[in-house]
XYZ file of C-alpha atoms in Angstrom:
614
model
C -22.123 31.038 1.327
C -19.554 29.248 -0.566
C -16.644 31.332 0.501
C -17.673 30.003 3.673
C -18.369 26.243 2.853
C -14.352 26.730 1.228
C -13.497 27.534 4.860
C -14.453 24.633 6.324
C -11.306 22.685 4.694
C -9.414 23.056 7.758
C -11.278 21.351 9.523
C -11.413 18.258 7.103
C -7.808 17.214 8.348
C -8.027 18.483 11.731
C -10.800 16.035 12.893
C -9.474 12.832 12.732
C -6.393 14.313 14.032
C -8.316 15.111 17.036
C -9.842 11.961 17.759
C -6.384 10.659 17.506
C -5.164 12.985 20.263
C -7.993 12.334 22.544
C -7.589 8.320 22.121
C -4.095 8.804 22.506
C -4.264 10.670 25.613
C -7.096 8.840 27.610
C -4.930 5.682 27.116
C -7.622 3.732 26.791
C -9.374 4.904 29.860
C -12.635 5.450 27.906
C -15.501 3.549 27.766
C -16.154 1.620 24.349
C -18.946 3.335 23.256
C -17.369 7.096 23.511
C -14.721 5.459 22.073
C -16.270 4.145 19.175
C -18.666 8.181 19.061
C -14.633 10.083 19.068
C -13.129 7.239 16.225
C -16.079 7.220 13.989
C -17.789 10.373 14.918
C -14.706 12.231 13.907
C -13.892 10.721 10.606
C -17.682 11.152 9.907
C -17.283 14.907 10.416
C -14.526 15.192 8.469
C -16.645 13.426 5.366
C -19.867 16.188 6.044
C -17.262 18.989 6.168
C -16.231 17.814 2.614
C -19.494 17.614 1.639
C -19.988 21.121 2.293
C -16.501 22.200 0.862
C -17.207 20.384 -2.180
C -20.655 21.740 -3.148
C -19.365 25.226 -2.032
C -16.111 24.528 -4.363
C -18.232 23.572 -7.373
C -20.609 26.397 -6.816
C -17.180 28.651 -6.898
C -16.654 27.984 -10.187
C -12.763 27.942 -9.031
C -10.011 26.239 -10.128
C -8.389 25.385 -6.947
C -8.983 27.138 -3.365
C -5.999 27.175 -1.177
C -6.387 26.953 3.096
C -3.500 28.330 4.784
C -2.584 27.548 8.574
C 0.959 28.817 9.152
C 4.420 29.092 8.359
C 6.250 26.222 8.914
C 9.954 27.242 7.822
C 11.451 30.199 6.754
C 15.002 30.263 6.019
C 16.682 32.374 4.147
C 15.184 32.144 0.504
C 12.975 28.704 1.623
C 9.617 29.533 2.825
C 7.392 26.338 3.890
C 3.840 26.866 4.543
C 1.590 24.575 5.848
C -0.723 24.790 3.646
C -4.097 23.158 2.114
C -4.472 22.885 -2.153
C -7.853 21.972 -2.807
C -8.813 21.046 -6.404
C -10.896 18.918 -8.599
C -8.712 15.643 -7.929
C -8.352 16.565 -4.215
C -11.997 17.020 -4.389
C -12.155 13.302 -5.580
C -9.450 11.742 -3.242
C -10.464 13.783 -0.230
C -14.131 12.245 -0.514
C -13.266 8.733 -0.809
C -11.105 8.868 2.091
C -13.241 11.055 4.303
C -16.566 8.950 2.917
C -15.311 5.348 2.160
C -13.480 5.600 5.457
C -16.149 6.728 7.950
C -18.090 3.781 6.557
C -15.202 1.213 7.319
C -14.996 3.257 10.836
C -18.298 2.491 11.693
C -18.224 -1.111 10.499
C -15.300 -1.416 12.616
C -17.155 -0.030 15.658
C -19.228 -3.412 15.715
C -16.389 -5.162 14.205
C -14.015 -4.351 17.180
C -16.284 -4.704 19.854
C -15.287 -6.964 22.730
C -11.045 -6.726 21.527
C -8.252 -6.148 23.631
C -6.392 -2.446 22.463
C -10.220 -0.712 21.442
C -8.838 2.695 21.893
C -5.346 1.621 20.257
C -6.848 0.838 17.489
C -9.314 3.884 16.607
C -6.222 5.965 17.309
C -4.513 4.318 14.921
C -7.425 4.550 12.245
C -7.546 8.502 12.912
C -4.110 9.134 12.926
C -4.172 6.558 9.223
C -6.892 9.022 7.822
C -5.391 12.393 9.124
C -2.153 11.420 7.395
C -3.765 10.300 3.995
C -5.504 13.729 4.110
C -2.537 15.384 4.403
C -0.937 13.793 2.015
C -3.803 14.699 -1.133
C -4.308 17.933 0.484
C -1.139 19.206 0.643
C -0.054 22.092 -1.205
C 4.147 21.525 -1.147
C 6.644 18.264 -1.192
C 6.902 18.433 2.207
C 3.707 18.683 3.282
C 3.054 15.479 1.068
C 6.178 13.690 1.767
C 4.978 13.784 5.873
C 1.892 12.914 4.632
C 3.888 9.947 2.847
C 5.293 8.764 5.372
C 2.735 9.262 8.463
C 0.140 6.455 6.490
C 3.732 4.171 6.276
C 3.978 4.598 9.603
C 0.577 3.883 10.924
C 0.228 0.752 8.287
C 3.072 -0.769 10.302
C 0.849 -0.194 13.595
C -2.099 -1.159 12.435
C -0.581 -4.399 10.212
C 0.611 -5.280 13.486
C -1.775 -4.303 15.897
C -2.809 -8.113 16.896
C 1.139 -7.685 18.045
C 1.376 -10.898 20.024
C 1.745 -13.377 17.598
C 5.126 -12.840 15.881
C 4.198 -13.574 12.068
C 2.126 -10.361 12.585
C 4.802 -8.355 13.695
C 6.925 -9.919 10.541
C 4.336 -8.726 8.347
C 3.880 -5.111 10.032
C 8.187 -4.972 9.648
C 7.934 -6.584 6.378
C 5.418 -3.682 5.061
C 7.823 -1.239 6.342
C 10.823 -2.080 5.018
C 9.885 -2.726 1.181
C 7.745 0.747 1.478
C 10.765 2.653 2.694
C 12.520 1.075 -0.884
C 10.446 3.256 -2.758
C 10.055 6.097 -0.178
C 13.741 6.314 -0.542
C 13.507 6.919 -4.156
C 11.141 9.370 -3.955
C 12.866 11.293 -1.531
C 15.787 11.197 -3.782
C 12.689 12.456 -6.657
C 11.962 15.386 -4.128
C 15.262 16.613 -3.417
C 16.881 16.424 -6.806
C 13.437 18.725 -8.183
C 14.331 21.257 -5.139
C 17.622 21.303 -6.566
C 16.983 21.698 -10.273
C 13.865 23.544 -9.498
C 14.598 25.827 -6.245
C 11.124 25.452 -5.085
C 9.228 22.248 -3.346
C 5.859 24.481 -3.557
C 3.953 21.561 -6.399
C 2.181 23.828 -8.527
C 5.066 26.195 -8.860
C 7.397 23.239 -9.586
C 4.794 21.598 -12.057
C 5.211 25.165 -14.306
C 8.557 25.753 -14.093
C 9.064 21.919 -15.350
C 7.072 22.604 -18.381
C 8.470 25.514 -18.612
C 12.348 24.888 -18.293
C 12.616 21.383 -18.946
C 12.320 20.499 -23.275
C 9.962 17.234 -23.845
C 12.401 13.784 -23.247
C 14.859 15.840 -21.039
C 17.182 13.288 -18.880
C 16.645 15.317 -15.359
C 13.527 14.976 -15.520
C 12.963 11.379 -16.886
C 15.155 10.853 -14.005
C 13.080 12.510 -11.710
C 9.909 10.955 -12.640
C 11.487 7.489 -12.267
C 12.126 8.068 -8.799
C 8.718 9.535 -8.032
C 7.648 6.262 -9.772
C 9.981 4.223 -7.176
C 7.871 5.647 -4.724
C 4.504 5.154 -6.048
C 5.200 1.560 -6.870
C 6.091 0.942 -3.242
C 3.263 2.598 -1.808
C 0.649 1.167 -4.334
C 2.391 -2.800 -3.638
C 2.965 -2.646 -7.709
C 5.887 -4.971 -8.839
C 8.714 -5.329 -8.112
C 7.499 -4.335 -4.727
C 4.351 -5.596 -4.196
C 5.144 -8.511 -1.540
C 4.436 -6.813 1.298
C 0.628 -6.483 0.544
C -0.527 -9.981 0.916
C 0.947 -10.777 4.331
C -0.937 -7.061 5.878
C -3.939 -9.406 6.180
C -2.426 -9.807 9.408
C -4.151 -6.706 10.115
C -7.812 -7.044 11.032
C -10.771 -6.824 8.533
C -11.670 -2.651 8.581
C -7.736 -2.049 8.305
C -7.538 -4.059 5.007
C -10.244 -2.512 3.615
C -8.943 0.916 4.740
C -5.339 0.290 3.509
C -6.376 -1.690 0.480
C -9.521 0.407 -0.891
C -9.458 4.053 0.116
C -6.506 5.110 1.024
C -2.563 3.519 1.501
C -2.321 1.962 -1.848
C -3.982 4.579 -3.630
C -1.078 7.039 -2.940
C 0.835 6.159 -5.443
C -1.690 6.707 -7.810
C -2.427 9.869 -6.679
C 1.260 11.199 -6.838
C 1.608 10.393 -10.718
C -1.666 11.836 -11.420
C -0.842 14.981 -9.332
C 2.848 15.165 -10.983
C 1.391 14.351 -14.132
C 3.452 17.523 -16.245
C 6.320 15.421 -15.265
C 5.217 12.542 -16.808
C 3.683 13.907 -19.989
C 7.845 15.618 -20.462
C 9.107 12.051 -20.423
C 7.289 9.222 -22.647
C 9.662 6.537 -21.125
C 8.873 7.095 -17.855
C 5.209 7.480 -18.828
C 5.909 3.929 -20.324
C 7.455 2.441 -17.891
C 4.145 3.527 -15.268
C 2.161 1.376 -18.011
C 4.257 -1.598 -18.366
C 4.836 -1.777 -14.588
C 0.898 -1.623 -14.233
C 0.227 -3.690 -16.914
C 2.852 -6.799 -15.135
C 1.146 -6.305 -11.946
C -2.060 -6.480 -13.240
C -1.580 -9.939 -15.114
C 1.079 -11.411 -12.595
C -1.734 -10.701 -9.337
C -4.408 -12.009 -11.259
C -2.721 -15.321 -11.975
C -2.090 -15.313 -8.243
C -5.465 -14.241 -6.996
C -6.920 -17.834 -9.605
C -5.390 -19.747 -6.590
C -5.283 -18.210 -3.811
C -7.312 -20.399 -0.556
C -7.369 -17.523 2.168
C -10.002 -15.114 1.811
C -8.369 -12.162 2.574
C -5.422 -13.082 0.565
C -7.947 -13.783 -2.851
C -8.979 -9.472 -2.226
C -5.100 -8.833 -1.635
C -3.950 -10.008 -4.925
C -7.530 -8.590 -6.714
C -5.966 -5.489 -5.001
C -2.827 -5.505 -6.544
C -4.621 -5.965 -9.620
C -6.934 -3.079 -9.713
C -4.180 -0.760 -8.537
C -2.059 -2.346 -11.576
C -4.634 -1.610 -13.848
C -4.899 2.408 -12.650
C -1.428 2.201 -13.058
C -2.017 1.211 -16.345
C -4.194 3.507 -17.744
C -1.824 6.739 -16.494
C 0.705 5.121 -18.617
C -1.701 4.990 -21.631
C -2.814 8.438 -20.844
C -6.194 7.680 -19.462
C -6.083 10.162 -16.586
C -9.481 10.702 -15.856
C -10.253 6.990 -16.665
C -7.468 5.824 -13.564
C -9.105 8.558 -10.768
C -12.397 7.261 -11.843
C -11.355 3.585 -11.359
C -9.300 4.622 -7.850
C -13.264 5.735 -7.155
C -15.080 2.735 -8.035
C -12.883 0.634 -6.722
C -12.609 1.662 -3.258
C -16.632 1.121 -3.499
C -16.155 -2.190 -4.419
C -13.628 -3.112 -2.636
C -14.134 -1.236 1.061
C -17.698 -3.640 0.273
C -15.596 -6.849 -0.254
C -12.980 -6.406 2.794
C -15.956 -5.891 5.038
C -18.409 -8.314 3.574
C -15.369 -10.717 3.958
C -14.815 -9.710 7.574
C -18.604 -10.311 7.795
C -17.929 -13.893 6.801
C -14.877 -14.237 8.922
C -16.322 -12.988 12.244
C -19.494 -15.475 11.746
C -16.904 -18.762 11.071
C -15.003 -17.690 14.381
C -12.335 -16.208 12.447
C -11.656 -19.231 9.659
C -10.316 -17.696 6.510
C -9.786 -20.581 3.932
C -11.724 -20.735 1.822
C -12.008 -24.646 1.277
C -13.558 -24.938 5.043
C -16.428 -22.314 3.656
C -19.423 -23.138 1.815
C -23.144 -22.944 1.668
C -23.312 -19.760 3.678
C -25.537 -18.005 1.147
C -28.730 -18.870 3.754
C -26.793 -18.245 7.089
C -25.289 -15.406 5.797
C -28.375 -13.829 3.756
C -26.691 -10.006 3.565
C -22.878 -10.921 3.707
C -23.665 -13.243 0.657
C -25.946 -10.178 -1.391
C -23.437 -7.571 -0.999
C -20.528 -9.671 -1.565
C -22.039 -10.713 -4.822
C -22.439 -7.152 -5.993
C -19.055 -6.615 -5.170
C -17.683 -9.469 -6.870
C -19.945 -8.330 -9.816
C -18.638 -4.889 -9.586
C -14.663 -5.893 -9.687
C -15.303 -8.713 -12.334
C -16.569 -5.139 -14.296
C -20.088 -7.090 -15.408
C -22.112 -4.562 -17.089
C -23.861 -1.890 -14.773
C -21.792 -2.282 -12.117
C -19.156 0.840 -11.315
C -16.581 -1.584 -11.692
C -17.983 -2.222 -15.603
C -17.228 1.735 -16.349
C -13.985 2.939 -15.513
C -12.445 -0.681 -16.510
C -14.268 -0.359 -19.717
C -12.585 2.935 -20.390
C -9.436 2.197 -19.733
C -9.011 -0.683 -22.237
C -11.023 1.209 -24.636
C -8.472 3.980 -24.042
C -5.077 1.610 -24.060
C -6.437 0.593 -27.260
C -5.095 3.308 -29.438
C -1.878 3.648 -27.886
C 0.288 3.964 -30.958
C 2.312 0.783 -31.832
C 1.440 -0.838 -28.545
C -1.999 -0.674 -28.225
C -3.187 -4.025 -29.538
C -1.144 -5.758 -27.347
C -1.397 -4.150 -24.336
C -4.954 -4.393 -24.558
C -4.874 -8.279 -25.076
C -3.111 -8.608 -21.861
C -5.213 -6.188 -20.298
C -8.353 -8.232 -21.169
C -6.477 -11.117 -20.464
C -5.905 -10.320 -17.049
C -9.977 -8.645 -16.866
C -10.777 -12.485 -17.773
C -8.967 -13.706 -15.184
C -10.172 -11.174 -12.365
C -14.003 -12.352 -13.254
C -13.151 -16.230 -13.271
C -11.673 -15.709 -9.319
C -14.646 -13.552 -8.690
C -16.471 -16.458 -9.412
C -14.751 -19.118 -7.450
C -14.235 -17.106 -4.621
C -18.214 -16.716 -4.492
C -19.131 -20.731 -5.223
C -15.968 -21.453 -2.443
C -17.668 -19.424 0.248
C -21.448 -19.305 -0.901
C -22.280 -22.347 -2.337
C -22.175 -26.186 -2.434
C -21.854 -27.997 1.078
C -21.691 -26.396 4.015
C -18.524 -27.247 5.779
C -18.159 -25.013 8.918
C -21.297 -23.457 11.299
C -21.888 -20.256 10.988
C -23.191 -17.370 13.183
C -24.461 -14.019 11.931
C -23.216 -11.571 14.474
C -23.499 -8.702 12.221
C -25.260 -5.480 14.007
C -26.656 -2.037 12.346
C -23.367 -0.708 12.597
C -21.966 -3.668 10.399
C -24.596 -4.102 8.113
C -25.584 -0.307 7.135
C -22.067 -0.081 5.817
C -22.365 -2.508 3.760
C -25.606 -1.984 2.272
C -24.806 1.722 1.776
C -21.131 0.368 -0.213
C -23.260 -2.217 -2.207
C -25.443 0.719 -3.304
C -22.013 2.398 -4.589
C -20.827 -0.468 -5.760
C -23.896 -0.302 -8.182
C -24.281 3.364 -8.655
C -21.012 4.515 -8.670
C -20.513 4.191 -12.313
C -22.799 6.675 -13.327
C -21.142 9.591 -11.209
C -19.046 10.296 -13.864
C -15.801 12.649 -12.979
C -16.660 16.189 -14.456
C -14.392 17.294 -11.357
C -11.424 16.686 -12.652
C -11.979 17.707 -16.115
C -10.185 21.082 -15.943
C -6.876 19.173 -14.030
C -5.866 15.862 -15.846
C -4.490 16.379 -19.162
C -7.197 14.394 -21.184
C -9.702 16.469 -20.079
C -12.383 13.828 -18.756
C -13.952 10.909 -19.937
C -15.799 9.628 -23.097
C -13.556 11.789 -25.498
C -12.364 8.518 -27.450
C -14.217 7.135 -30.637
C -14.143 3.245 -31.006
C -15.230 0.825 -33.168
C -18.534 -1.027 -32.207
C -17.047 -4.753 -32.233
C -13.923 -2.984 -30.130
C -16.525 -2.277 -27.478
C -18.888 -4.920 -27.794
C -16.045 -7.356 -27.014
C -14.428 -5.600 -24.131
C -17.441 -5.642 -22.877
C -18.545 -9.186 -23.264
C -14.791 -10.482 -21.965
C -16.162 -10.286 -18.155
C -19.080 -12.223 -18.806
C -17.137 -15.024 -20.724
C -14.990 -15.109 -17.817
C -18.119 -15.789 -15.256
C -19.372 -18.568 -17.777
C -15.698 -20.366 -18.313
C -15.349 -19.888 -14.157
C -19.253 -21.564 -13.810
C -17.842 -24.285 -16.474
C -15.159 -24.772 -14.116
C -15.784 -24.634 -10.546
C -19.499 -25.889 -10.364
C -18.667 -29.449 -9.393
C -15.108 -29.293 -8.622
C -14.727 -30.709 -5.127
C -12.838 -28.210 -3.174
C -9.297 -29.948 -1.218
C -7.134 -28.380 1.477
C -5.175 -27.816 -1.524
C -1.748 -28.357 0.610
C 0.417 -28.706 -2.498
C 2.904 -26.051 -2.885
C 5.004 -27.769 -5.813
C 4.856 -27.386 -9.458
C 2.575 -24.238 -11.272
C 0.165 -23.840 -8.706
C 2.361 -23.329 -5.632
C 4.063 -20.904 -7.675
C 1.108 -19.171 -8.181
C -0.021 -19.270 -4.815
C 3.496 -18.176 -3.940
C 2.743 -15.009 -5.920
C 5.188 -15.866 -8.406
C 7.894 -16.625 -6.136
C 9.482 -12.756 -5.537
C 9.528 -13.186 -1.943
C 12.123 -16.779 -2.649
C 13.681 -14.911 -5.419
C 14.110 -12.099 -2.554
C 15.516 -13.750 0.054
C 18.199 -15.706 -2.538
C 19.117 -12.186 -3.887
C 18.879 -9.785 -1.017
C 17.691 -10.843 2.216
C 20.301 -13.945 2.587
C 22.982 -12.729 1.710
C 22.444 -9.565 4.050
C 21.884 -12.179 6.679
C 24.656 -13.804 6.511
C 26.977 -11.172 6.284
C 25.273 -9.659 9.485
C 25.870 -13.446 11.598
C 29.642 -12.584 9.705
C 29.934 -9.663 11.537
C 27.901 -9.853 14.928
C 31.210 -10.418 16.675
C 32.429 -7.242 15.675
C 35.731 -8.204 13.542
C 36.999 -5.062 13.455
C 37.341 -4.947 17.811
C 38.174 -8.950 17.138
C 41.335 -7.208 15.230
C 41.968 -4.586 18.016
C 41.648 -7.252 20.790
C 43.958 -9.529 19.234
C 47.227 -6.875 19.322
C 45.947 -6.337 23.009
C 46.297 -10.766 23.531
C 49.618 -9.946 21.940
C 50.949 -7.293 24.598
C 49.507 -9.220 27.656
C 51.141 -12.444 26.391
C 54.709 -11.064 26.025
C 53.732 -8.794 29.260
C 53.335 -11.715 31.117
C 56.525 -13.749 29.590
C 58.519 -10.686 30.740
C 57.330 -10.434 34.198
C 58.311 -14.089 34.837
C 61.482 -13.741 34.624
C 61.115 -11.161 37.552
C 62.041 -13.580 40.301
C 63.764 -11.837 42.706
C 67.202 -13.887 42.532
C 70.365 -12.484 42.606
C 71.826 -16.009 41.267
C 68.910 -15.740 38.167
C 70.104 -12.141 37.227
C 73.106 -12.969 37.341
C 72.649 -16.247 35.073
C 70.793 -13.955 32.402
C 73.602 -11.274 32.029
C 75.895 -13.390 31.629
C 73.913 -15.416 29.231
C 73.171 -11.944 27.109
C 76.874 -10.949 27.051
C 78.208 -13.992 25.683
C 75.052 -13.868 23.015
C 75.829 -10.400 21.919
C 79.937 -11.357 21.522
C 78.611 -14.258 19.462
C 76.602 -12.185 16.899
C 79.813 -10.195 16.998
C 81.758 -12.331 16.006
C 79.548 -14.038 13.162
C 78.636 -10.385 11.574
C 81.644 -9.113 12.081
């Protein structure tokens, strides 16, 4: 029975790809609701299937079961399979993307309803989750790396699916472009490991790392830099994390899909699945810390001030994908995949909560024309709060665990622990003070905008079935990965009582300094974009420092040479040749008496130079 539950892995992939093929092909031919059975029905699938392969996998007793479909390249001495690796962390990743994302596909099935581009934009969602799939599930570099770059791809179509207005279509090209910074890197990663390694199969390179390679060796610090490059792009962690904030362009479900299960998780899951690289190099081990550990701090400060909805769960996005970032530089392992879990319960709830909001206001996201929805908007307003519970980490929420352990954990770090953890908590303060005012913005004090619920089953079972995550989700625990990360699982660290009594308490000082604070503060269209706060709001100003530095300059070196210079340099010998072309053939005339003039004129100019160089 569980050889044949293992079986069913193929199929996990091949689902959504086939609702993507049959969207694609009908052209949008189909009615609505078949539309809405083939994009939902067939991620849904895909999360049963995984169900199965799961319990079947754990009742194996296995370490990994591998799904072959066929040979993709073969070349001499380079074989390249296509080819499934199925494991206790692609157990994980596989059921938050199968499971988080048929919930956002069904919310998005009432979400949807009524829009222009229906089938467009369930393709898109399929082909998004088929691509994500392949990307955790695959079993060689460049299996992943297509996998890599198919969810880059579809993020740009689905960033800029509402395509008419042309700040969309900026965002969509905007998320593109700084992604393909770090895909570039990691491509470099890939190809320099096939060179030093002479195989792109991952487990086989992952060995023959630790094998060949002695601990601190430059080729592969080198290479783990550049697989970092890549993460950081894909996971919007600084210095290239301004492309996330302007994808709320997208609509609701595709922020929640791209910014809870799936796009900006990748880049967590490469350094956890390349993790032997990592562990051979402690500075590029540090540098995935510090890098989380900026992002963290830098989004929260932005998040504090933030007045568009969306853009408030953009930077807490950031945030919680700095602080998994974070803990695989500390060595946490277990402690990041379990927070990549929780949070994509928590936040898949607060995207689509948020969308909730959004659809009832007629599509007003600022959050200083919100207000007093809490009775309009009776289930929007309880799940939201859980959700805003569960990322502020308040005890008992799944957002309380895994951000627990990871400061717990960063604590010991030798020589940087104590501060690293101060900024850490620093940053976990912050993260429950914006909880707070987002929630008192939209849900309480005077009502400023009419509302109208027009949430259906299909909207509002998602979100009950999230909030129950959002609460649970803690208490799963992660024995899965227990035999694959390094640290073996959670709960292995010893701390003092007052070390964990006051990580603990640091979200709930947060809510009561936020209640302190934002209880009778008026809220203003808050138009100001001068002095700390519009830097703030700004996101610390990379996209100006950007534009000075990079972008500008490009620009105007592009206007420089629009006209082509090079042809301007080509065309002007041509002027030259037609000019003293057409001086010559003037003095064509046709008169004897002319010719005549001109000889004699030459002759008596050639016995002149004769004479003075004689």
């Amino acid at each position: 029975m569980s050889g044949f539950g293992m079986e069913l892995l193929g199929w996990v992939p091949v689902l959504p790809l086939l609702g993507f093929v049959v969207l694609f092909l009908t052209e949008g031919r189909l009615p609505d609701r078949i539309v809405a059975f083939v994009g939902a029905g067939s991620v849904g699938l895909a999360a049963v299937f995984t169900l199965l392969v799961s319990l079947a996998f754990m009742e194996s007793g296995q370490a990994a079961y591998v799904h072959t479909f066929w040979t993709w390249i073969a070349v001499g001495d380079l074989t390249v399979n296509i080819r499934l690796y199925f494991d206790g962390l692609a157990m994980v990743m596989t059921g938050v993307i199968t499971g988080v994302g048929f919930l956002i596909h069904l919310y998005a099935t009432g979400y949807m309803a009524g829009e222009t581009g229906y089938s467009r934009f369930f393709a898109y969602m399929n082909l998004f989750v088929f691509a994500m799939l392949m990307l955790v599930l695959g079993d060689n570099l460049l299996v992943l790396f297509l996998g890599w770059e198919g969810v880059g791809l579809c993020s740009y179509l689905l960033i800029g699916f509402y395509h008419e207005k042309p700040e969309n279509g900026y965002a969509a090209r905007k998320a593109f472009v700084v992604t393909r910074v770090g895909d570039t890197a990691m491509a470099l990663g890939l190809f320099l490991m096939f060179r030093e390694l002479g195989t792109i199969e991952i487990q086989s390179a992952l060995i023959l790392a630790t094998d060949t390679w002695p601990e601190g060796s430059s080729i592969n610090t080198v290479i783990a830099c550049l697989l970092l490059g890549g993460a950081m792009g894909k996971s919007a962690q600084v210095p290239l994390q301004t492309w996330l904030p302007d994808a709320m362009a997208g609509p609701t479900p595709v922020s929640a899909l791209i910014h809870a299960a799936t796009m900006v998780t990748a880049g967590v899951y490469l350094i956890a699945r390349t993790h032997d690289l990592f562990l051979l190099s402690q500075t590029a081990q540090l540098m995935v810390a510090v890098i989380g550990l900026l992002t963290l701090f830098i989004a929260a400060c932005s998040a504090m001030t933030q007045t568009d909805l969306k853009r408030i769960l953009a930077y807490s996005t950031m945030s919680q994908i700095g602080y998994m970032f974070f803990a695989l530089g500390v060595g946490a392992w277990s402690a990041a995949i379990f927070h990549l879990m929780t949070h994509a319960f928590f936040k898949a709830l607060l995207f689509l909560s948020a969308g909730s909001v959004i659809l009832a206001l007629h599509h007003e996201q600022n959050v200083y024309r919100m207000g007093g929805l809490r009775k309009a908007l009776p289930v929007p307003f309880f799940c939201m709060t859980i959700g805003s519970a569960a990322l502020a980490a308040l005890p008992l929420t799944s957002g309380f665990y895994s951000k627990d352990e990871i400061l717990l954990i960063s604590f010991d770090l030798p020589q940087y622990g104590p501060f690293f953890w101060t900024i850490a908590g620093l940053a976990a303060l912050l993260t429950s003070m914006y909880s707070l005012r987002m929630m008192m913005l939209v849900f309480f004090g005077e009502q400023r905008n009419e509302a109208h619920d027009h949430s259906s089953w299909n909207m509002t079972l998602p979100l009950v079935v999230l909030a129950m995550l959002a609460l649970g989700g803690g208490w799963f625990g992660l024995s899965a990965v227990t035999g694959v990360l390094p640290d073996g699982g959670l709960g292995n660290s010893n701390h003092g009582t007052w070390l964990v009594w006051l990580t603990a308490a640091i979200p709930i000082i947060g809510v009561l300094l936020g209640f302190v604070l934002y209880r009778n503060r008026q809220p203003t269209e808050g138009t100001e974009e001068t002095g700390l706060q519009g830097f703030l709001r700004r996101g610390w100003d990379f996209d100006r420092l950007f534009d000075a530095t990079l972008v500008n300059p490009f620009t105007r070196f592009a206007n420089l040479v629009r006209n082509e210079p090079i042809d301007q340099l080509y065309n002007l010998i041509v002027t030259i040749f037609e000019t003293l072309n057409k001086s010559i053939v003037r003095t064509q005339t046709g008169q004897l008496r002319w010719y005549a003039a001109n000889m004699g004129f030459g002759l008596a100019l050639v016995f002149l130079l004769a004479l003075v160089l004689g």
